[in-house]
Coordinates of C-alpha atoms and ligand atoms in Angstrom, one line a residue:
M82 CA 87.1 -31.1 135.0
R83 CA 85.1 -27.8 135.3
L84 CA 85.6 -26.8 131.6
R85 CA 83.4 -29.7 130.5
S86 CA 80.4 -28.1 132.1
V87 CA 80.6 -25.0 129.7
S88 CA 78.4 -25.5 126.7
P89 CA 80.2 -25.5 123.3
T90 CA 78.0 -22.6 122.1
A91 CA 78.9 -20.5 125.1
A92 CA 82.6 -21.3 124.6
L93 CA 82.4 -20.4 121.0
A94 CA 80.6 -17.1 121.8
A95 CA 83.4 -16.3 124.2
V96 CA 86.0 -16.9 121.5
L97 CA 84.2 -14.8 118.9
C98 CA 83.8 -12.1 121.5
I99 CA 87.6 -12.0 122.0
V100 CA 88.4 -12.2 118.3
S101 CA 86.0 -9.2 117.5
A102 CA 87.6 -7.2 120.4
L103 CA 91.1 -7.8 118.8
A104 CA 89.8 -6.7 115.5
D105 CA 88.4 -3.5 117.0
A106 CA 91.8 -2.8 118.6
E107 CA 93.5 -3.3 115.4
D108 CA 91.0 -0.9 113.4
K109 CA 91.8 1.8 116.0
A110 CA 95.5 1.4 115.7
A111 CA 95.3 1.7 111.9
S112 CA 93.3 5.0 112.1
A113 CA 95.0 6.6 115.1
V114 CA 98.2 8.7 114.6
S115 CA 101.1 7.7 116.7
G116 CA 103.1 10.3 118.6
Q117 CA 106.2 9.6 116.5
E118 CA 104.2 9.9 113.1
L119 CA 102.8 13.4 114.4
K120 CA 106.2 14.6 115.5
A121 CA 107.7 13.7 112.1
K122 CA 104.9 15.6 110.3
T123 CA 104.9 18.7 112.5
D124 CA 108.7 18.9 112.3
Y125 CA 108.1 19.1 108.6
C126 CA 105.3 21.9 108.9
K127 CA 107.8 23.8 111.0
T128 CA 110.5 24.0 108.4
C129 CA 108.3 26.5 106.7
H130 CA 105.9 27.7 109.3
G131 CA 108.6 28.5 112.0
L132 CA 110.0 26.3 114.8
A133 CA 107.2 27.2 117.2
A134 CA 104.7 27.6 114.3
Q135 CA 104.9 31.4 115.0
G136 CA 105.3 32.1 111.2
F137 CA 108.5 32.7 109.3
R138 CA 109.7 35.5 107.0
G139 CA 111.6 34.1 104.0
S140 CA 111.4 35.4 100.5
F141 CA 107.7 35.7 101.5
P142 CA 105.8 35.4 104.7
M143 CA 104.7 32.0 105.8
P144 CA 101.7 32.3 108.0
R145 CA 101.5 31.6 111.8
L146 CA 99.7 28.4 112.6
A147 CA 100.1 28.5 116.4
G148 CA 96.8 28.9 118.2
Q149 CA 94.8 28.7 115.0
Q150 CA 91.2 27.4 115.3
P151 CA 91.1 23.7 114.5
E152 CA 88.0 24.0 112.3
Y153 CA 89.6 26.8 110.2
L154 CA 92.9 25.0 109.8
Q155 CA 91.1 21.9 108.6
N156 CA 88.9 23.8 106.2
Q157 CA 91.9 25.4 104.7
L158 CA 93.8 22.1 104.3
Q159 CA 90.7 20.9 102.4
A160 CA 90.4 24.1 100.4
F161 CA 94.1 23.6 99.2
I162 CA 93.3 19.9 98.2
E163 CA 90.2 20.8 96.2
H164 CA 91.9 23.9 94.6
R165 CA 89.3 26.3 96.1
R166 CA 92.4 28.0 97.6
T167 CA 95.2 28.1 95.1
N168 CA 98.7 27.4 96.4
P169 CA 100.9 24.7 94.8
V170 CA 103.1 24.3 97.8
M171 CA 100.2 23.7 100.2
F172 CA 98.5 21.5 97.7
N173 CA 101.4 19.1 97.7
V174 CA 101.6 19.2 101.5
A175 CA 98.0 18.7 102.1
H176 CA 96.8 16.1 99.6
V177 CA 98.9 13.3 101.2
L178 CA 97.4 13.8 104.7
K179 CA 95.1 11.1 105.9
P180 CA 91.9 12.3 107.8
S181 CA 93.2 11.2 111.2
M182 CA 96.4 13.2 110.7
V183 CA 94.5 16.3 109.6
S184 CA 92.6 16.3 112.9
A185 CA 95.8 15.5 115.0
L186 CA 97.6 18.4 113.3
A187 CA 94.7 20.9 114.0
T188 CA 94.7 19.9 117.7
Y189 CA 98.5 20.2 118.0
F190 CA 98.8 23.6 116.5
K191 CA 95.8 24.9 118.5
D192 CA 97.8 24.3 121.8
L193 CA 100.9 26.1 120.8
N194 CA 101.3 29.8 122.1
P195 CA 104.6 31.4 121.1
K196 CA 105.0 35.2 121.1
P197 CA 104.0 37.1 118.0
L198 CA 106.8 37.7 115.4
G199 CA 106.0 41.3 115.2
G200 CA 107.8 43.7 112.9
A201 CA 104.9 46.0 111.9
T202 CA 105.0 49.9 112.1
K203 CA 103.9 50.7 115.6
E204 CA 102.4 54.1 114.7
L205 CA 99.7 52.3 112.7
V206 CA 98.4 50.3 115.7
P207 CA 95.9 52.9 117.1
E208 CA 94.2 53.4 113.8
G209 CA 94.2 49.6 113.2
K210 CA 92.6 49.0 116.5
K211 CA 89.8 51.4 115.6
I212 CA 89.1 49.6 112.4
Y213 CA 89.2 46.2 114.1
E214 CA 86.7 47.2 116.8
E215 CA 84.4 49.6 114.8
G216 CA 84.8 48.6 111.2
V217 CA 84.7 51.4 108.5
P218 CA 81.1 52.5 108.5
S219 CA 81.5 54.8 105.6
A220 CA 82.6 52.0 103.3
N221 CA 80.2 49.4 104.9
V222 CA 82.8 47.3 106.4
P223 CA 81.7 45.7 109.6
P224 CA 83.8 45.5 112.7
C225 CA 86.4 42.7 112.4
A226 CA 85.7 41.9 116.1
S227 CA 82.2 40.8 115.3
C228 CA 83.4 37.7 113.6
H229 CA 87.1 37.3 114.7
G230 CA 86.3 38.0 118.3
P231 CA 87.1 40.9 120.6
D232 CA 90.7 39.5 121.3
A233 CA 91.1 38.2 117.6
K234 CA 91.4 34.7 118.7
G235 CA 88.6 33.5 116.3
A236 CA 86.2 30.7 116.8
D237 CA 85.3 27.6 114.7
A238 CA 85.4 28.6 111.0
F239 CA 86.5 32.1 111.8
P240 CA 90.3 32.2 112.0
R241 CA 92.4 33.6 114.7
L242 CA 94.2 36.8 113.5
A243 CA 96.1 37.5 116.8
G244 CA 99.9 37.3 116.2
Q245 CA 99.6 36.6 112.5
L246 CA 102.2 38.1 110.2
H247 CA 101.2 41.6 109.2
D248 CA 102.7 41.2 105.7
Y249 CA 101.0 37.8 105.3
I250 CA 97.6 39.4 106.1
F251 CA 98.4 42.3 103.7
R252 CA 99.0 39.9 100.9
K253 CA 96.0 37.8 101.6
L254 CA 93.5 40.7 101.8
T255 CA 94.9 42.4 98.7
N256 CA 94.7 39.1 96.7
W257 CA 91.5 37.6 98.1
E258 CA 89.7 37.3 94.8
K259 CA 92.5 35.6 93.1
E260 CA 93.3 33.1 95.7
R261 CA 90.3 32.1 97.7
G262 CA 86.8 30.7 96.6
Q263 CA 88.4 29.7 93.2
N264 CA 85.9 26.9 92.5
R265 CA 82.6 28.6 91.5
D266 CA 80.6 25.4 91.7
Q267 CA 81.7 24.9 95.3
P268 CA 81.0 28.1 97.2
D269 CA 82.8 28.2 100.7
T270 CA 83.3 30.3 103.7
S271 CA 85.8 32.5 101.9
A272 CA 82.8 34.3 100.4
I273 CA 82.1 35.8 103.7
M274 CA 85.3 37.8 103.7
Q275 CA 85.4 38.7 100.0
P276 CA 83.3 42.1 100.1
I277 CA 85.3 43.0 103.3
A278 CA 88.7 42.4 101.7
H279 CA 87.4 44.3 98.5
D280 CA 86.1 47.4 100.4
L281 CA 89.2 48.0 102.5
T282 CA 91.9 50.5 101.1
E283 CA 95.5 49.3 101.2
A284 CA 96.2 51.9 104.0
Q285 CA 93.4 50.5 106.0
I286 CA 94.6 46.9 105.5
K287 CA 98.1 47.9 106.6
A288 CA 96.8 49.5 109.7
V289 CA 94.5 46.6 110.8
A290 CA 97.2 44.1 110.0
A291 CA 99.7 46.0 112.2
Y292 CA 97.2 46.0 115.1
V293 CA 96.3 42.2 115.0
S294 CA 99.8 41.1 114.4
Q295 CA 101.1 42.3 117.7
L296 CA 98.3 40.8 119.8
E297 CA 99.2 37.7 121.9
Ligands
HEC408 C1 107.4 24.1 101.9 C2 106.8 25.1 102.8 C3 105.6 24.6 103.5 C4 105.4 23.5 104.2 C5 106.5 22.3 104.6 C6 104.1 23.6 104.9 N1 103.6 24.8 104.6 FE1 101.6 25.3 105.1 N2 101.9 27.0 104.0 C7 102.9 27.3 103.3 C8 102.7 28.6 102.6 C9 103.7 29.3 101.7 C10 101.4 29.0 103.0 C11 100.7 30.3 102.5 C12 99.8 30.0 101.4 C13 99.2 31.2 100.9 O1 99.8 32.3 100.9 O2 98.0 31.2 100.6 C14 100.9 28.0 103.9 C15 99.7 28.0 104.4 C16 99.2 27.1 105.2 C17 97.8 27.2 105.8 C18 96.8 28.3 105.8 C19 97.1 29.2 106.9 C20 96.1 30.3 107.0 O3 96.3 31.1 108.0 O4 95.1 30.5 106.3 C21 97.6 26.1 106.7 C22 96.5 25.6 107.6 C23 99.0 25.3 106.5 N3 99.8 26.0 105.7 C24 99.2 24.1 107.3 C25 100.5 23.4 107.1 C26 100.7 22.1 107.7 C27 99.7 21.5 108.7 C28 101.8 21.7 107.3 C29 102.6 20.4 107.7 C30 101.8 19.2 107.3 C31 102.4 22.7 106.4 N4 101.5 23.7 106.2 C32 103.6 22.5 105.8 C33 104.2 26.7 103.1 C34 104.3 25.4 103.7
HEC409 C1 81.1 38.6 108.8 C2 82.2 38.0 109.4 C3 83.6 38.5 109.2 C4 84.0 39.9 109.4 C5 83.1 41.0 109.8 C6 85.4 39.8 109.1 N1 85.8 38.5 108.8 FE1 87.7 38.0 108.2 N2 87.1 36.2 107.9 C7 85.9 35.6 108.1 C8 85.9 34.3 107.7 C9 84.7 33.3 107.6 C10 87.2 33.9 107.3 C11 87.7 32.5 106.8 C12 87.5 32.5 105.2 C13 87.8 31.2 104.7 O1 87.4 30.1 105.3 O2 88.5 31.1 103.6 C14 88.0 35.2 107.4 C15 89.3 35.2 107.1 C16 90.1 36.4 107.3 C17 91.5 36.4 107.0 C18 92.4 35.3 106.4 C19 93.1 34.7 107.6 C20 94.3 33.8 107.1 O3 94.9 33.3 108.1 O4 94.4 33.6 105.9 C21 91.9 37.7 107.3 C22 93.3 38.2 107.2 C23 90.8 38.4 107.8 N3 89.7 37.6 107.7 C24 90.7 39.6 108.2 C25 89.6 40.5 108.6 C26 89.7 41.9 108.9 C27 90.9 42.7 109.0 C28 88.3 42.2 109.2 C29 87.7 43.6 109.5 C30 88.2 44.6 108.6 C31 87.6 41.0 109.0 N4 88.4 40.0 108.7 C32 86.3 40.9 109.1 C33 84.8 36.4 108.6 C34 84.7 37.7 108.8

């Protein structure tokens, strides 16, 4: 028989090789997120963030997640978990997510592209555009476009603002110091926005929020 000519060592090596390949496959299955698991989770996110993740206005505005930069989205989930960004609802949502689910969610939301929810005062848009593109030199506020991009789509840790709910943006910028960067021992990217949020007047925030909220 031909098998007899195979040395026992070679046969053992072949078996070990197959066993380790099976173990690798099992590891991958354990860390990957199935389509079904991801759908169940995103259905849950959409109960608050809107059916197409375009945001939702309930008793207060829920932010748009559609088209958001994956790195920013992951950073925020981590910030909620570590109480650097204070929000009890999102702490509960985020702290149960395994790392592979966090990255699957970030990729999923990046690819959605629904129309902006809108609803801002149209008359404010031209003034908002000017602030977005030129900043407010007299108050040392740099152009938003220099970090959030000319079309407000963001990049990496700089969030997309295009299509974001104007009332959500207004609330975040007027409360920045109470909600973001709340762990003094663990400074984070929120520090970059702190002086900018601080130096804008409420009227300027309303205008720039109106402008970006209608961008697609
Ligand atoms: C029960 C309602 C609820 C559910 C469910 C929910 N969220 Fe949220 N989420 C919120 C609220 C409210 C905020 C705004 C928090 C704030 O104002 O700082 C928020 C904020 C966020 C932010 C920050 C957005 C930004 O622009 O900075 C991210 C990211 C996020 N949620 C992701 C998710 C993901 C992913 C899921 C599903 C796994 C999810 N959320 C499920 C209510 C919810
Ligand atoms: C120097 C770079 C820089 C400039 C200029 C800048 N931003 Fe930001 N912005 C950031 C970074 C970084 C973050 C993310 C902060 C974090 O990780 O918590 C951010 C976050 C934000 C958020 C929170 C988004 C969300 O979904 O919660 C808003 C709103 C915002 N910026 C608006 C503006 C506006 C309006 C301007 C112009 C007046 C502006 N930014 C200028 C860097 C910048």
